[in-house]
Amino acid sequence: MVGFTREEVLQQLRERILAFATSRVGRESAEDLTQEVLMVLHEKYPRVLSLTELVPLAFQILRFKMLDRHRKLLRRGEYNQESVDDAPLVDPSEDPSEEAEQRERVTQLIEALQQLGERCQHLFRLKLEGYTFPEIKGIFGAGSINTIYTWDLRCRKQLLALMGGQWEAKPFKSDAQPPNQETVS
Amino acid sequence: MAKSWEQILGGYATDTLTAAEKRKLFEAALYDQDLFDALADEEALKVLLSDPKARQRILESLKASLEPQWIASSHPSWFKWFRKPSSLAWVGGMAAAGLALIFGWQMNTDWGSIVQQQTEIEQSELNKKESDANEDAGLSQPTPSPLEEKKLTAKFRKKDESLLPKSVRPQASVPPLSEVSSEIAKSFDGLRQDQDTVKRERREQDGGLDSLSSEIQERVAGDSESTPVQEKLPLEPAVQPLVMLDEEKMERPADAKLAPAPEPVVVQAQKQESLPPPGALDRFYAGVGARDLGRKGKAGAGHTSRKQASKKSSSFKAKKKNRESKQAPVETDEAVIQKATGIRYSFMREVGGEVLEFARWEQITGDWSDVRIAIEPNEAGFVYVLAPVGRGTWRLLKETREADRQAKQDGIAVKAYQTVDFQLGVYTNVLGKLVISSLRVFYSPTPVENFSGGGAGPDNVNMAKLQIERTDDSVYVVRSEGVSDDWLRVDIDFEEK
């Protein structure tokens, strides 16, 4: 790791994760969430030292922890009070609802991509095929790499707007409370 | 959020960032909360795209939507070329040319046969008119019966085959060249005899035509005294039909009069007109029979060197015989044609052991060093040949047989129809080209001492009172009728006209 030690990276990550979680799940839940993420990084990934590996790993753990918290709240009925007897038994296989949700998001993404322009579609396709930005610059014959960066930024904004402002499917039903809304027990 | 890291944020979800871009992005994310939040939001898309099935599904959908456009974009230069106005104009021009060709081809296919048919109809109408006109003209001329025509055709074919050289006769072996020449000469003699026979018969049939022709000749002779030779030329068109009659009768056998072909109307009309005036050739040989000419010819040949005489080829002999055969009708017309004093001259050259004669100097090409000029007067006398040597000075040429010894007198004494020749090689340059511009030939019945004295000879000779006739190998110059000068002068010009 050049310039940053593992401890420095984790310290910076803690601040960023806490701030992010506070904006999404509230202050108290945010501190717990941040602590859980750092515990996983410390206990399960002590050999990961690189910045370029630690940061994406932290994003993945953070996302999973946030999803677990959502499921826990749903199970506890903090959003909708349900009888425990009505709750389904745990299935060790993949969650069909998650699969359906995944298919729905992909369909939504495809529909959004179809509405993009030719260049944006081509750019997104090249990115999915694994081309790097310098390689895409050569394919398009652009004079500068910044041209490709600018095109990609505009295309990403258009796609995000077409996806409703977020990549994640809405985890809650229409009658459910927003995730950052604290429930009063 | 117009920051530098924002531009590469889109590559995080698709995992297309390079190592340097990732390091730059994540270092920035450690100290920038907005970037960190954005990357955390991009994590959902990254997880979605990390699923191979979902990734493949998105790619297929993108391929399906981009394929037509991608095909078009794979040839951008081609489409850009089509978008140029000049390219469009060129394509339009080519299309117009193609349409014009197709239209023209179609027109030719549809209308070409019709136009051709119209042309053929017009042509057939013209041919029909011409044939009608010919038929109308042919009605005035009696045609021979089929039996008579068959007889004549058979005789003509037999006569024609006898006229042909043996080399081209059917089932005949190839004879030597001398035999062929003699055969040709005999054929010409036979033709000449046939022509004489026909003329005699025609004269007998026409009766008073001789008297008429004699009148015309007298009139022509009177005209020749006052007009130069060139002014007599307009008489030739009137002569031409009679010549055609002679040629026509020459090809017929002697017994063809048993079944005489009807004479054309034009020829019958021409009989009422005048006979041709005698030419210089006829007048040159007038009064001399073929036998006498043969004797005189031998005398002439003997006068030249025996070596030269032996070198004369069979063709030269054939020419001589031909000349003798030309003499035959003159013998029969002695009462009509008056002999005139004159000379014959020609240019002689040895080619391949044969002595060839030429009437025109233009016929001789190349080296002139062996060329001679032959002079033959038809009366005994003296011949003088002068050549200009520059600055108004003329020099007498020496005869070939006298060239190697000192001549005793200026003039060359000759007998009637004796040929003397003069070498022209002394007046050629190193390249063999003739350096004199002319020759002047004098004939006098009596010798003259100190003939020219360096001058051009006597200048009181009227050149306009000469009648000239050229044959293939000689030029005949005779005095016009009524002229009785002692001197006969002939100027031979070598300047190209």
mmCIF file of N, CA and C in Angstrom, chain B residues 3 10 60 93 126 129 163 175 222 235 283 308 350 412 423 433-434 441 445-446 491:
data_model
loop_
_atom_site.group_PDB
_atom_site.id
_atom_site.type_symbol
_atom_site.label_atom_id
_atom_site.label_comp_id
_atom_site.label_asym_id
_atom_site.label_seq_id
_atom_site.Cartn_x
_atom_site.Cartn_y
_atom_site.Cartn_z
ATOM 1 N N LYS B 3 -16.055 17.164 -10.164
ATOM 2 C CA LYS B 3 -14.694 16.863 -9.755
ATOM 3 C C LYS B 3 -14.102 15.823 -10.687
ATOM 4 N N GLY B 10 -18.173 6.153 -13.225
ATOM 5 C CA GLY B 10 -18.973 5.203 -13.993
ATOM 6 C C GLY B 10 -18.258 3.906 -14.266
ATOM 7 N N GLU B 60 -26.799 -8.787 -24.494
ATOM 8 C CA GLU B 60 -27.580 -9.220 -25.661
ATOM 9 C C GLU B 60 -28.608 -8.166 -26.066
ATOM 10 N N GLY B 93 -24.647 12.108 -61.924
ATOM 11 C CA GLY B 93 -24.190 12.107 -63.313
ATOM 12 C C GLY B 93 -24.048 10.711 -63.875
ATOM 13 N N LEU B 126 -34.907 2.990 -105.125
ATOM 14 C CA LEU B 126 -33.889 3.585 -105.990
ATOM 15 C C LEU B 126 -33.382 2.560 -106.997
ATOM 16 N N LYS B 129 -35.869 2.055 -109.678
ATOM 17 C CA LYS B 129 -35.880 3.135 -110.666
ATOM 18 C C LYS B 129 -34.723 2.991 -111.642
ATOM 19 N N LEU B 163 -5.070 -16.344 -125.332
ATOM 20 C CA LEU B 163 -4.336 -15.109 -125.023
ATOM 21 C C LEU B 163 -3.591 -15.206 -123.708
ATOM 22 N N PRO B 175 6.239 -22.555 -118.818
ATOM 23 C CA PRO B 175 7.317 -22.413 -119.791
ATOM 24 C C PRO B 175 8.357 -21.424 -119.300
ATOM 25 N N GLY B 222 -4.339 21.424 -140.980
ATOM 26 C CA GLY B 222 -4.359 22.878 -141.107
ATOM 27 C C GLY B 222 -4.370 23.557 -139.771
ATOM 28 N N LEU B 235 -9.458 17.148 -128.770
ATOM 29 C CA LEU B 235 -10.021 16.198 -129.726
ATOM 30 C C LEU B 235 -10.120 14.800 -129.152
ATOM 31 N N ARG B 283 3.125 8.984 -137.263
ATOM 32 C CA ARG B 283 3.819 9.818 -138.248
ATOM 33 C C ARG B 283 5.317 9.554 -138.234
ATOM 34 N N GLN B 308 26.126 -4.713 -126.436
ATOM 35 C CA GLN B 308 24.881 -4.144 -125.928
ATOM 36 C C GLN B 308 23.686 -4.808 -126.566
ATOM 37 N N GLU B 350 20.650 -0.641 -117.577
ATOM 38 C CA GLU B 350 20.770 -2.084 -117.427
ATOM 39 C C GLU B 350 20.379 -2.480 -116.009
ATOM 40 N N ILE B 412 26.736 13.382 -134.673
ATOM 41 C CA ILE B 412 26.802 11.931 -134.785
ATOM 42 C C ILE B 412 25.998 11.558 -136.027
ATOM 43 N N GLN B 423 26.103 8.461 -122.888
ATOM 44 C CA GLN B 423 26.235 8.218 -121.460
ATOM 45 C C GLN B 423 25.938 9.498 -120.679
ATOM 46 N N LYS B 433 23.873 11.256 -108.562
ATOM 47 C CA LYS B 433 22.745 12.116 -108.916
ATOM 48 C C LYS B 433 23.117 12.958 -110.132
ATOM 49 N N LEU B 434 22.108 13.174 -110.981
ATOM 50 C CA LEU B 434 22.328 13.970 -112.184
ATOM 51 C C LEU B 434 22.510 15.433 -111.799
ATOM 52 N N VAL B 441 18.553 18.248 -127.671
ATOM 53 C CA VAL B 441 18.868 17.329 -128.768
ATOM 54 C C VAL B 441 18.536 18.031 -130.083
ATOM 55 N N PRO B 445 19.792 17.300 -141.077
ATOM 56 C CA PRO B 445 20.095 16.374 -142.181
ATOM 57 C C PRO B 445 21.513 16.540 -142.706
ATOM 58 N N THR B 446 22.133 17.684 -142.397
ATOM 59 C CA THR B 446 23.494 17.914 -142.902
ATOM 60 C C THR B 446 24.405 18.258 -141.733
ATOM 61 N N ASP B 491 14.023 19.762 -126.356
ATOM 62 C CA ASP B 491 14.545 20.065 -125.022
ATOM 63 C C ASP B 491 13.985 19.063 -124.019
#
